[in-house]
Short mmCIF file of C-alpha atoms and ligand atoms in Angstrom, two decimals:
data_model
loop_
_atom_site.label_atom_id
_atom_site.label_comp_id
_atom_site.label_asym_id
_atom_site.label_seq_id
_atom_site.Cartn_x
_atom_site.Cartn_y
_atom_site.Cartn_z
CA MET A 1 79.44 99.66 102.54
CA ALA A 2 76.50 98.61 104.61
CA TYR A 3 73.39 97.53 102.79
CA SER A 4 69.99 97.60 104.43
CA ASP A 5 68.26 94.32 105.27
CA LYS A 6 65.75 94.87 102.52
CA VAL A 7 68.47 95.31 99.91
CA ILE A 8 70.15 92.14 101.10
CA GLU A 9 66.88 90.27 101.08
CA HIS A 10 66.15 91.27 97.45
CA TYR A 11 69.74 90.60 96.50
CA ASN A 12 69.63 87.07 97.88
CA ASN A 13 66.12 86.36 96.62
CA PRO A 14 65.61 88.53 93.58
CA ARG A 15 61.99 88.42 92.38
CA ASN A 16 61.11 87.98 88.72
CA VAL A 17 64.56 87.47 87.28
CA GLY A 18 64.43 86.51 83.65
CA SER A 19 63.20 87.77 80.33
CA LEU A 20 60.11 87.99 78.15
CA ASP A 21 59.92 87.74 74.39
CA LYS A 22 60.79 91.19 73.21
CA LYS A 23 59.20 90.56 69.82
CA ASP A 24 55.78 90.05 71.45
CA PRO A 25 53.71 93.19 70.65
CA ASN A 26 52.41 93.23 74.22
CA VAL A 27 55.86 93.23 75.75
CA GLY A 28 57.69 96.46 76.45
CA THR A 29 61.45 96.36 77.02
CA GLY A 30 63.52 98.99 78.77
CA LEU A 31 67.30 98.74 78.67
CA VAL A 32 69.07 101.46 80.63
CA GLY A 33 72.50 102.08 82.11
CA ALA A 34 74.08 104.20 84.78
CA PRO A 35 77.06 106.12 83.43
CA GLU A 36 78.41 106.66 86.92
CA CYS A 37 79.30 103.02 87.30
CA GLY A 38 78.71 101.39 83.92
CA ASP A 39 75.98 99.08 85.22
CA VAL A 40 73.12 97.97 82.99
CA MET A 41 69.50 96.99 83.72
CA LYS A 42 66.84 95.39 81.56
CA LEU A 43 63.23 95.48 82.60
CA GLN A 44 60.41 93.94 80.61
CA MET A 45 56.66 94.00 81.06
CA LYS A 46 53.80 92.17 79.50
CA ILE A 47 50.87 94.54 79.26
CA ASN A 48 47.23 93.72 78.53
CA PRO A 49 46.28 96.06 75.68
CA ASP A 50 42.61 96.23 76.73
CA THR A 51 42.95 96.83 80.43
CA ARG A 52 46.45 98.42 80.25
CA VAL A 53 47.35 96.31 83.28
CA ILE A 54 50.89 95.05 83.63
CA GLU A 55 50.45 91.32 83.94
CA GLU A 56 54.01 90.22 84.13
CA ALA A 57 57.37 91.87 84.76
CA LYS A 58 60.90 90.48 84.51
CA PHE A 59 64.30 91.97 84.99
CA LYS A 60 67.93 91.23 84.52
CA THR A 61 70.50 93.55 86.03
CA PHE A 62 74.23 93.56 85.87
CA GLY A 63 75.20 95.87 88.59
CA CYS A 64 75.53 96.51 92.29
CA GLY A 65 73.36 95.14 95.07
CA SER A 66 71.25 98.28 95.20
CA ALA A 67 70.54 98.17 91.48
CA ILE A 68 69.49 94.53 91.70
CA ALA A 69 67.26 95.27 94.69
CA SER A 70 65.78 98.34 93.00
CA SER A 71 64.87 96.45 89.89
CA SER A 72 63.57 93.48 91.80
CA LEU A 73 61.36 95.78 93.83
CA ALA A 74 60.28 97.63 90.67
CA THR A 75 59.01 94.38 89.12
CA GLU A 76 57.04 93.60 92.24
CA TRP A 77 55.53 97.05 92.34
CA VAL A 78 54.47 97.30 88.70
CA ARG A 79 52.72 93.94 88.59
CA GLY A 80 48.99 94.38 88.67
CA LYS A 81 49.26 98.13 88.15
CA THR A 82 48.05 99.96 85.07
CA VAL A 83 50.61 101.61 82.84
CA GLU A 84 49.58 105.00 84.18
CA GLU A 85 49.95 103.91 87.80
CA ALA A 86 53.36 102.39 87.09
CA LEU A 87 54.53 105.65 85.49
CA SER A 88 53.90 107.45 88.76
CA ILE A 89 56.50 105.34 90.62
CA LYS A 90 59.37 107.59 91.58
CA ASN A 91 62.90 106.66 92.37
CA THR A 92 62.47 108.36 95.74
CA ASP A 93 59.83 105.73 96.59
CA ILE A 94 62.44 103.06 95.96
CA VAL A 95 65.07 104.93 97.96
CA ARG A 96 62.68 105.10 100.88
CA GLU A 97 61.56 101.51 100.71
CA LEU A 98 65.12 100.16 100.50
CA SER A 99 66.74 102.82 102.72
CA LEU A 100 69.35 103.57 100.09
CA PRO A 101 72.18 105.93 101.08
CA PRO A 102 72.87 109.04 98.96
CA VAL A 103 75.66 107.40 96.94
CA LYS A 104 73.17 104.72 95.83
CA ILE A 105 70.50 107.04 94.60
CA HIS A 106 71.54 106.63 91.01
CA CYS A 107 70.85 102.92 91.30
CA SER A 108 67.17 103.67 92.05
CA VAL A 109 67.09 106.26 89.24
CA LEU A 110 68.07 103.43 86.96
CA ALA A 111 65.01 101.43 88.01
CA GLU A 112 62.66 104.36 87.46
CA ASP A 113 64.20 105.01 84.04
CA ALA A 114 63.81 101.34 83.18
CA ILE A 115 60.09 101.37 84.02
CA LYS A 116 59.62 104.47 81.86
CA ALA A 117 61.67 103.07 79.01
CA ALA A 118 59.77 99.75 79.00
CA ILE A 119 56.43 101.52 78.94
CA SER A 120 57.48 103.85 76.11
CA ASP A 121 58.68 100.88 74.15
CA TRP A 122 55.31 99.21 74.61
CA LYS A 123 53.47 102.43 73.68
CA LYS A 124 55.58 102.79 70.59
CA LYS A 125 54.68 99.27 69.55
CA ALA A 126 51.05 100.04 70.19
CA GLY A 127 51.36 103.15 68.07
CA GLU A 128 50.75 105.54 70.95
CA GLY A 129 53.53 108.00 70.60
CA ASP A 130 53.68 111.05 72.73
CA PRO A 131 56.64 113.37 72.33
CA ALA A 132 57.99 112.65 75.83
CA ALA A 133 57.76 108.94 75.28
CA GLN A 134 59.60 109.27 71.98
CA THR A 135 62.74 110.56 73.58
CA SER A 136 62.98 107.94 76.24
CA ALA A 137 61.97 105.29 73.74
CA ALA A 138 65.33 105.87 72.17
CA GLN A 139 66.73 104.09 75.23
CA ALA A 140 64.50 101.07 74.79
CA HIS A 141 64.62 98.46 72.11
CA SER A 142 62.16 96.86 69.88
CA MET B 1 71.91 83.65 89.64
CA SER B 2 71.47 85.84 86.66
CA ALA B 3 71.43 89.11 88.47
CA ALA B 4 75.15 88.93 88.49
CA GLY B 5 76.05 91.82 90.71
CA GLU B 6 78.63 92.02 93.37
CA LEU B 7 77.36 92.92 96.78
CA ASP B 8 80.55 94.79 97.39
CA ASP B 9 80.96 98.21 95.96
CA VAL B 10 83.50 98.10 93.32
CA GLU B 11 86.70 99.69 92.30
CA CYS B 12 85.43 101.65 89.32
CA ARG B 13 83.83 104.11 91.64
CA GLU B 14 87.25 104.61 93.16
CA LEU B 15 88.06 106.59 90.05
CA SER B 16 86.00 109.52 90.97
CA ARG B 17 86.45 109.19 94.72
CA LEU B 18 89.40 111.52 94.87
CA ALA B 19 87.81 114.17 92.79
CA LYS B 20 84.64 114.03 94.83
CA LYS B 21 86.54 114.14 98.07
CA SER B 22 88.24 117.29 96.92
CA LEU B 23 84.90 118.91 96.15
CA ARG B 24 83.75 118.44 99.70
CA LYS B 25 86.71 120.41 101.01
CA SER B 26 85.70 123.71 102.36
CA TYR B 27 88.37 125.68 100.60
CA MET B 28 86.90 124.60 97.32
CA SER B 29 84.18 127.16 96.98
CA SER B 30 81.92 126.73 94.05
CA THR B 31 83.03 130.02 92.55
CA LYS B 32 83.79 129.46 88.93
CA THR B 33 86.91 130.86 87.46
CA GLN B 34 87.45 130.85 83.76
CA THR B 35 91.08 130.04 83.96
CA GLY B 36 91.44 128.28 87.26
CA ALA B 37 93.87 130.97 88.32
CA ALA B 38 93.31 132.56 91.68
CA PRO B 39 92.81 136.34 91.88
CA ALA B 40 95.64 138.24 93.53
CA GLN B 41 95.26 138.75 97.29
CA ALA B 42 97.07 140.83 99.86
CA CYS B 43 99.58 138.95 101.98
CA TRP B 44 98.37 138.42 105.56
CA ASN B 45 101.82 139.15 106.87
CA CYS B 46 103.30 142.04 104.87
CA ASN B 47 100.27 143.25 102.97
CA ALA B 48 102.08 143.10 99.62
CA VAL B 49 100.13 141.62 96.70
CA ALA B 50 100.89 138.00 97.30
CA GLY B 51 100.51 136.99 93.66
CA GLY B 52 98.14 134.06 94.11
CA GLY B 53 100.94 131.52 94.71
CA HIS B 54 101.49 129.36 97.78
CA PHE B 55 103.98 131.84 99.18
CA CYS B 56 104.12 135.60 99.26
CA ALA B 57 106.42 136.96 96.60
CA ALA B 58 107.61 139.69 98.93
CA CYS B 59 108.08 138.11 102.39
CA GLY B 60 107.94 134.42 101.50
CA LYS B 61 105.25 133.47 104.04
CA ILE B 62 102.80 130.68 103.21
CA GLN B 63 99.44 132.03 101.98
CA PRO B 64 95.89 130.72 102.33
CA LEU B 65 94.41 129.50 99.07
CA ALA B 66 92.26 132.07 97.30
CA ASP B 67 88.54 131.49 97.07
CA GLY B 68 87.71 129.53 93.96
CA ALA B 69 91.16 128.09 93.61
CA ASP B 70 91.05 124.63 92.17
CA TYR B 71 93.61 121.88 91.64
CA PHE B 72 94.79 123.52 88.47
CA ALA B 73 95.40 126.79 90.28
CA PHE B 74 97.12 124.77 92.99
CA PHE B 75 99.88 124.03 90.49
CA GLY B 76 99.66 127.44 88.84
CA LEU B 77 98.13 125.85 85.74
CA PRO B 78 95.30 127.09 83.53
CA GLN B 79 92.17 124.85 83.48
CA LYS B 80 93.36 122.88 80.48
CA LEU B 81 93.10 119.17 80.03
CA LYS B 82 96.32 118.44 78.23
CA ILE B 83 99.01 118.70 80.82
CA ASP B 84 102.73 118.39 80.62
CA GLU B 85 102.93 115.44 82.98
CA ALA B 86 106.66 115.57 83.56
CA GLY B 87 106.36 119.25 84.44
CA LEU B 88 103.52 118.47 86.80
CA GLU B 89 105.53 115.82 88.55
CA GLN B 90 108.45 118.17 88.94
CA ARG B 91 106.24 120.89 90.36
CA PHE B 92 104.68 118.34 92.72
CA HIS B 93 108.08 117.38 94.12
CA GLN B 94 109.13 121.01 94.50
CA LEU B 95 105.91 121.88 96.31
CA SER B 96 105.92 118.86 98.58
CA TRP B 97 109.41 119.80 99.62
CA LYS B 98 108.48 123.48 100.19
CA LEU B 99 105.23 122.73 101.96
CA HIS B 100 106.59 119.99 104.13
CA PRO B 101 105.45 120.47 107.75
CA ASP B 102 109.05 119.99 108.91
CA ASN B 103 109.83 123.41 107.44
CA PHE B 104 107.25 124.97 109.73
CA VAL B 105 108.13 123.65 113.17
CA LYS B 106 109.16 127.06 114.34
CA ALA B 107 106.38 128.94 112.54
CA SER B 108 103.15 130.22 114.07
CA GLU B 109 100.25 127.86 114.57
CA PHE B 110 98.41 129.58 111.72
CA GLU B 111 101.25 128.82 109.35
CA ARG B 112 101.73 125.31 110.67
CA ASN B 113 98.10 124.56 110.01
CA LEU B 114 98.26 126.00 106.53
CA ALA B 115 101.28 123.88 105.74
CA LEU B 116 99.66 120.74 107.12
CA GLU B 117 96.47 121.24 105.20
CA ARG B 118 98.24 122.20 102.05
CA SER B 119 100.49 119.15 102.09
CA SER B 120 97.60 116.74 102.18
CA GLU B 121 95.73 118.70 99.51
CA LEU B 122 98.83 118.62 97.42
CA ASN B 123 98.74 114.84 97.28
CA ASP B 124 95.08 114.74 96.29
CA ALA B 125 95.63 117.43 93.69
CA TYR B 126 98.56 115.60 92.19
CA ARG B 127 96.91 112.20 92.13
CA THR B 128 93.89 113.70 90.43
CA LEU B 129 95.60 115.78 87.79
CA ARG B 130 98.17 113.14 86.99
CA GLU B 131 95.55 110.78 85.47
CA PRO B 132 93.80 112.12 82.37
CA VAL B 133 90.48 110.47 83.25
CA LEU B 134 90.51 111.63 86.86
CA ARG B 135 91.52 115.06 85.64
CA VAL B 136 88.56 115.50 83.34
CA GLU B 137 86.18 113.92 85.87
CA TYR B 138 87.41 116.44 88.38
CA LEU B 139 86.84 119.33 86.06
CA LEU B 140 83.32 118.17 85.22
CA LEU B 141 82.41 117.46 88.85
CA ARG B 142 83.67 120.83 89.87
CA GLU B 143 81.75 122.60 87.15
CA GLY B 144 78.62 120.68 88.16
CA VAL B 145 78.34 118.85 84.84
CA ARG B 146 78.77 115.45 86.46
CA LYS B 147 76.69 114.85 89.53
CA GLU B 148 75.85 111.82 91.58
CA GLY B 149 72.30 110.67 91.05
CA THR B 150 71.19 113.18 88.48
CA THR B 151 72.81 112.05 85.29
CA LYS B 152 70.40 110.53 82.83
CA GLN B 153 71.67 107.53 80.94
CA GLN B 154 73.48 108.78 77.95
CA ALA B 155 75.20 105.83 76.45
CA PRO B 156 73.99 105.04 72.94
CA PRO B 157 71.42 102.20 72.85
CA GLU B 158 73.60 99.98 70.66
CA LEU B 159 76.39 100.18 73.21
CA LEU B 160 74.04 99.29 76.07
CA GLU B 161 72.86 96.34 74.01
CA GLU B 162 76.40 95.13 73.47
CA VAL B 163 77.27 95.66 77.14
CA PHE B 164 74.24 93.69 78.16
CA GLU B 165 74.97 90.79 75.80
CA LEU B 166 78.55 90.50 76.87
CA ASN B 167 77.46 90.47 80.49
CA GLU B 168 75.13 87.63 79.65
CA SER B 169 77.97 85.62 78.12
CA LEU B 170 80.02 86.27 81.24
CA ASP B 171 77.12 84.94 83.25
CA GLU B 172 76.96 81.81 81.09
CA LEU B 173 80.65 81.25 81.64
CA ARG B 174 80.21 81.47 85.40
CA THR B 175 77.31 79.07 85.36
CA ALA B 176 79.14 76.64 83.14
CA ARG B 177 82.15 76.81 85.39
CA ASN B 178 80.07 76.06 88.45
CA ASP B 179 78.40 73.13 86.73
CA GLY B 180 81.72 71.82 85.48
CA GLY B 181 80.53 72.23 81.90
CA ASP B 182 82.57 72.71 78.73
CA LEU B 183 84.10 76.18 78.73
CA SER B 184 86.26 76.19 75.64
CA GLY B 185 83.69 77.58 73.21
CA LEU B 186 82.63 80.25 75.64
CA ARG B 187 86.19 81.21 76.35
CA VAL B 188 86.94 81.69 72.68
CA ARG B 189 83.85 83.84 72.27
CA LEU B 190 84.72 85.96 75.27
CA GLY B 191 88.34 86.26 74.21
CA GLU B 192 87.18 87.73 70.91
CA ALA B 193 84.73 90.02 72.61
CA GLN B 194 87.49 91.18 74.88
CA LYS B 195 89.72 92.03 71.99
CA ASN B 196 86.90 93.96 70.40
CA PHE B 197 86.19 95.94 73.53
CA GLN B 198 89.87 96.55 74.17
CA GLU B 199 90.05 98.14 70.71
CA LYS B 200 87.01 100.18 71.49
CA LEU B 201 88.67 101.41 74.65
CA GLU B 202 91.69 102.50 72.71
CA GLU B 203 89.53 104.29 70.20
CA ILE B 204 87.64 106.07 72.90
CA ASP B 205 90.83 107.12 74.62
CA ALA B 206 91.94 108.68 71.37
CA GLU B 207 88.58 110.40 71.12
CA LEU B 208 88.96 111.67 74.66
CA LEU B 209 92.35 113.21 73.81
CA HIS B 210 90.74 114.88 70.84
CA VAL B 211 88.02 116.49 72.96
CA PHE B 212 90.71 117.49 75.43
CA SER B 213 92.36 119.54 72.68
CA GLU B 214 89.04 121.06 71.71
CA TRP B 215 88.48 122.10 75.29
CA ASP B 216 91.98 123.55 75.58
CA LYS B 217 91.47 125.56 72.42
CA SER B 218 88.33 127.06 73.79
CA VAL B 219 90.09 127.92 77.07
CA ASP B 220 92.81 129.66 75.05
CA ALA B 221 90.21 131.49 73.04
CA GLY B 222 88.43 132.62 76.20
CA ALA B 223 85.20 130.93 75.12
CA ASP B 224 81.92 132.02 76.68
CA ASP B 225 79.87 129.99 79.11
CA ASN B 226 77.69 128.58 76.35
CA GLU B 227 80.61 127.17 74.45
CA ARG B 228 82.15 125.84 77.66
CA ARG B 229 78.92 124.01 78.51
CA LYS B 230 78.82 122.49 75.08
CA GLN B 231 82.37 121.23 75.34
CA MET B 232 81.78 119.84 78.80
CA ALA B 233 78.68 117.99 77.68
CA LYS B 234 80.75 116.39 74.97
CA LEU B 235 83.50 115.43 77.44
CA ASN B 236 80.88 113.99 79.71
CA GLU B 237 79.35 111.94 76.95
CA VAL B 238 82.68 110.41 75.96
CA LEU B 239 83.47 109.66 79.60
CA ASN B 240 80.15 107.87 79.99
CA ARG B 241 80.80 105.63 77.05
CA ARG B 242 84.28 104.97 78.29
CA SER B 243 82.98 103.93 81.68
CA TYR B 244 80.83 101.13 80.24
CA ILE B 245 83.61 99.82 78.10
CA ARG B 246 86.24 99.98 80.79
CA ASN B 247 84.01 98.02 83.18
CA LEU B 248 83.48 95.37 80.61
CA VAL B 249 87.11 94.98 79.68
CA ARG B 250 87.89 94.53 83.37
CA ASN B 251 85.07 92.09 84.03
CA VAL B 252 85.93 89.95 81.06
CA ALA B 253 89.59 89.91 82.04
CA GLN B 254 88.63 88.79 85.55
CA GLU B 255 86.40 86.00 84.32
CA LEU B 256 88.90 84.71 81.82
CA GLU B 257 91.53 84.51 84.51
CA ALA B 258 89.26 82.86 87.08
S1 FES C 301 76.47 101.30 91.65
FE1 FES C 301 75.85 101.21 89.61
S2 FES C 301 73.79 100.85 89.67
FE2 FES C 301 74.41 100.87 91.70
ZN1 ZN C 302 104.16 138.90 102.42
#
């Protein structure tokens, strides 16, 4: 299938590949998977507890080109944003930015889910549980 | 690099391709039928009640498929997941012979078109129902339980964790291979992991058969929509877990052979 130039660019030069210490209380980890294809994505963020700004983001994705590009883009987008701002990122924003075709929408959903899961994990560590965060936190790991 | 994806779209998606393709077909209306059987219709030729089969019971002319007919109805089967595969194959051969376009060279254009369409559908229907996994995927896609882009991740976290770790080991193996490093330790580790996941795959296949029977029982009992939804959610959940494990088994096998 044909990938857009932006997908190919992220695929060839993924930003922020790697991992952060998941034991660090300021690090939130989101591990999610797409049942459609069996791909998995891990996204981690280091969050400043005072400013709630995401200072660092890393990802590691085992999946298709679109999933890699979506997570790479997600790490770029969340850096420098507050937790609340990052939570407002929608998979449709990613679809638009990367011009993903309909069959690749689930790859972008994965990235949105990973952002949410990482933030819930961080909130859980920080003792901020809201009921919605609790459910998705089940997907993340501490 | 560590984002070890393939730029190409891969095979596993092939699994549901057939089922999805069938859903796009116009004759597959989204009408739900409890049993998969088509309601009786009048024959276009002789007006007798055609009986819902491919041919009119009275005059023998080929019939259009009833609205809401699915692949199960195509073979005259109820919407059950345990299928007598030998019987299905036999029925497939009979039908492909009966529906063969060669039998319709002298028929009207209407009938010729029906026969042509039906013959190609027959192949899709057979290839889908023949494989247990494709069969259940088809059922769930058709009932709207499985949908592209909308499924939330449902695999248990421990499984995701295992999947992720194994993928990391695969990555290490690739890197070590490229650097000409020592692979023996890694290979042993991966070989063990592969055995472990192969066993898991067998377990999950057994589990799938078990939920197949549960589904079939509820079809026999004429279960209500609520119960059907519950069963389908369970089927979907098992399929999701299976999909992770199957991918891993395949990836590990590929790497170990490389
Ligand atoms: S195909 Fe699986 S995440 Fe893209
Ligand atoms: Zn007739």
